[in-house]
């Protein structure tokens, strides 16, 4: 769920491609990643986020029909916000 949250945040911030999502996630400060549920390794903080390839693989496996049925997503689609 954390990778989906990171991807959603990047999309809401205006990114329009998977490489841009990967860059946005890579540029996120460790505190922001921790708030979204990512465990940041204090010895290697730059290795704590998912790579673009991980994001791409996850999104390819997401059941979009089930995702759209989530209350938060449904509310967002109905209001257009």
PDB file of C-alpha atoms in Angstrom:
ATOM      1  CA  UNK A   1       0.000   0.000   0.000  1.00  0.00           C
ATOM      2  CA  UNK A   2       2.924   2.342   0.643  1.00  0.00           C
ATOM      3  CA  UNK A   3       4.093   2.213  -2.982  1.00  0.00           C
ATOM      4  CA  UNK A   4       0.555   3.020  -4.111  1.00  0.00           C
ATOM      5  CA  UNK A   5       0.463   5.948  -1.686  1.00  0.00           C
ATOM      6  CA  UNK A   6       3.790   7.248  -2.996  1.00  0.00           C
ATOM      7  CA  UNK A   7       2.580   6.878  -6.576  1.00  0.00           C
ATOM      8  CA  UNK A   8      -0.711   8.608  -5.791  1.00  0.00           C
ATOM      9  CA  UNK A   9       1.108  11.508  -4.126  1.00  0.00           C
ATOM     10  CA  UNK A  10       3.382  11.871  -7.133  1.00  0.00           C
ATOM     11  CA  UNK A  11       0.408  11.793  -9.520  1.00  0.00           C
ATOM     12  CA  UNK A  12      -1.481  14.368  -7.459  1.00  0.00           C
ATOM     13  CA  UNK A  13       1.636  16.543  -7.544  1.00  0.00           C
ATOM     14  CA  UNK A  14       1.436  16.573 -11.334  1.00  0.00           C
ATOM     15  CA  UNK A  15       3.735  13.811 -12.555  1.00  0.00           C
ATOM     16  CA  UNK A  16       2.566  12.169 -15.762  1.00  0.00           C
ATOM     17  CA  UNK A  17       5.030   9.340 -16.397  1.00  0.00           C
ATOM     18  CA  UNK A  18       6.556   6.476 -14.455  1.00  0.00           C
ATOM     19  CA  UNK A  19      10.092   7.881 -14.743  1.00  0.00           C
ATOM     20  CA  UNK A  20       8.771  11.144 -13.294  1.00  0.00           C
ATOM     21  CA  UNK A  21       7.071   9.223 -10.465  1.00  0.00           C
ATOM     22  CA  UNK A  22      10.369   7.477  -9.739  1.00  0.00           C
ATOM     23  CA  UNK A  23      12.193  10.813  -9.677  1.00  0.00           C
ATOM     24  CA  UNK A  24       9.578  12.414  -7.409  1.00  0.00           C
ATOM     25  CA  UNK A  25       9.808   9.486  -4.976  1.00  0.00           C
ATOM     26  CA  UNK A  26      13.614   9.575  -5.092  1.00  0.00           C
ATOM     27  CA  UNK A  27      13.585  13.306  -4.288  1.00  0.00           C
ATOM     28  CA  UNK A  28      11.196  12.935  -1.341  1.00  0.00           C
ATOM     29  CA  UNK A  29      12.754  13.706   2.020  1.00  0.00           C
ATOM     30  CA  UNK A  30      13.074  10.741   4.418  1.00  0.00           C
ATOM     31  CA  UNK A  31      10.534  12.301   6.825  1.00  0.00           C
ATOM     32  CA  UNK A  32       7.897  12.345   4.078  1.00  0.00           C
ATOM     33  CA  UNK A  33       8.642   8.749   3.140  1.00  0.00           C
ATOM     34  CA  UNK A  34       8.274   7.716   6.787  1.00  0.00           C
ATOM     35  CA  UNK A  35       4.876   9.467   7.040  1.00  0.00           C
ATOM     36  CA  UNK A  36       3.706   7.380   4.081  1.00  0.00           C
ATOM     37  CA  UNK A  37       4.872   4.167   5.726  1.00  0.00           C
ATOM     38  CA  UNK A  38       8.294   3.601   4.207  1.00  0.00           C
ATOM     39  CA  UNK A  39      10.930   2.398   6.647  1.00  0.00           C
ATOM     40  CA  UNK A  40      13.984   4.568   6.089  1.00  0.00           C
ATOM     41  CA  UNK A  41      17.321   2.879   6.755  1.00  0.00           C
ATOM     42  CA  UNK A  42      19.404   5.416   8.730  1.00  0.00           C
ATOM     43  CA  UNK A  43      22.637   4.004   7.270  1.00  0.00           C
ATOM     44  CA  UNK A  44      21.404   4.143   3.665  1.00  0.00           C
ATOM     45  CA  UNK A  45      18.545   6.679   3.504  1.00  0.00           C
ATOM     46  CA  UNK A  46      18.815   7.055  -0.280  1.00  0.00           C
ATOM     47  CA  UNK A  47      18.105   3.330  -0.772  1.00  0.00           C
ATOM     48  CA  UNK A  48      14.867   3.336   1.233  1.00  0.00           C
ATOM     49  CA  UNK A  49      12.412   4.246  -1.513  1.00  0.00           C
ATOM     50  CA  UNK A  50      11.077   1.944  -4.222  1.00  0.00           C
ATOM     51  CA  UNK A  51      12.786   2.166  -7.599  1.00  0.00           C
ATOM     52  CA  UNK A  52      10.857   3.049 -10.753  1.00  0.00           C
ATOM     53  CA  UNK A  53      10.995  -0.606 -11.833  1.00  0.00           C
ATOM     54  CA  UNK A  54       9.313  -1.641  -8.559  1.00  0.00           C
ATOM     55  CA  UNK A  55       6.601   0.985  -9.042  1.00  0.00           C
ATOM     56  CA  UNK A  56       6.094  -0.137 -12.647  1.00  0.00           C
ATOM     57  CA  UNK A  57       5.775  -3.829 -11.658  1.00  0.00           C
ATOM     58  CA  UNK A  58       3.331  -3.053  -8.859  1.00  0.00           C
ATOM     59  CA  UNK A  59       1.110  -0.866 -11.038  1.00  0.00           C
ATOM     60  CA  UNK A  60       1.031  -3.582 -13.697  1.00  0.00           C
ATOM     61  CA  UNK A  61      -0.370  -5.997 -11.093  1.00  0.00           C
ATOM     62  CA  UNK A  62      -2.941  -3.676  -9.489  1.00  0.00           C
ATOM     63  CA  UNK A  63      -6.561  -4.662  -9.981  1.00  0.00           C
ATOM     64  CA  UNK A  64      -7.877  -1.286 -11.136  1.00  0.00           C
ATOM     65  CA  UNK A  65     -11.501  -2.419 -10.874  1.00  0.00           C
ATOM     66  CA  UNK A  66     -10.985  -3.165  -7.171  1.00  0.00           C
ATOM     67  CA  UNK A  67      -8.986   0.046  -6.665  1.00  0.00           C
ATOM     68  CA  UNK A  68     -11.765   2.202  -8.095  1.00  0.00           C
ATOM     69  CA  UNK A  69     -14.208   0.645  -5.608  1.00  0.00           C
ATOM     70  CA  UNK A  70     -12.256   1.973  -2.612  1.00  0.00           C
ATOM     71  CA  UNK A  71     -14.273   4.695  -0.825  1.00  0.00           C
ATOM     72  CA  UNK A  72     -11.524   7.330  -1.089  1.00  0.00           C
ATOM     73  CA  UNK A  73     -11.055   6.742  -4.819  1.00  0.00           C
ATOM     74  CA  UNK A  74     -14.793   6.555  -5.482  1.00  0.00           C
ATOM     75  CA  UNK A  75     -15.395   9.832  -3.638  1.00  0.00           C
ATOM     76  CA  UNK A  76     -12.570  11.477  -5.545  1.00  0.00           C
ATOM     77  CA  UNK A  77     -13.966  10.318  -8.898  1.00  0.00           C
ATOM     78  CA  UNK A  78     -17.517  11.392  -8.082  1.00  0.00           C
ATOM     79  CA  UNK A  79     -16.565  14.903  -6.950  1.00  0.00           C
ATOM     80  CA  UNK A  80     -13.859  15.394  -9.550  1.00  0.00           C
ATOM     81  CA  UNK A  81     -11.436  16.705  -6.933  1.00  0.00           C
TER      82      UNK A  81
END
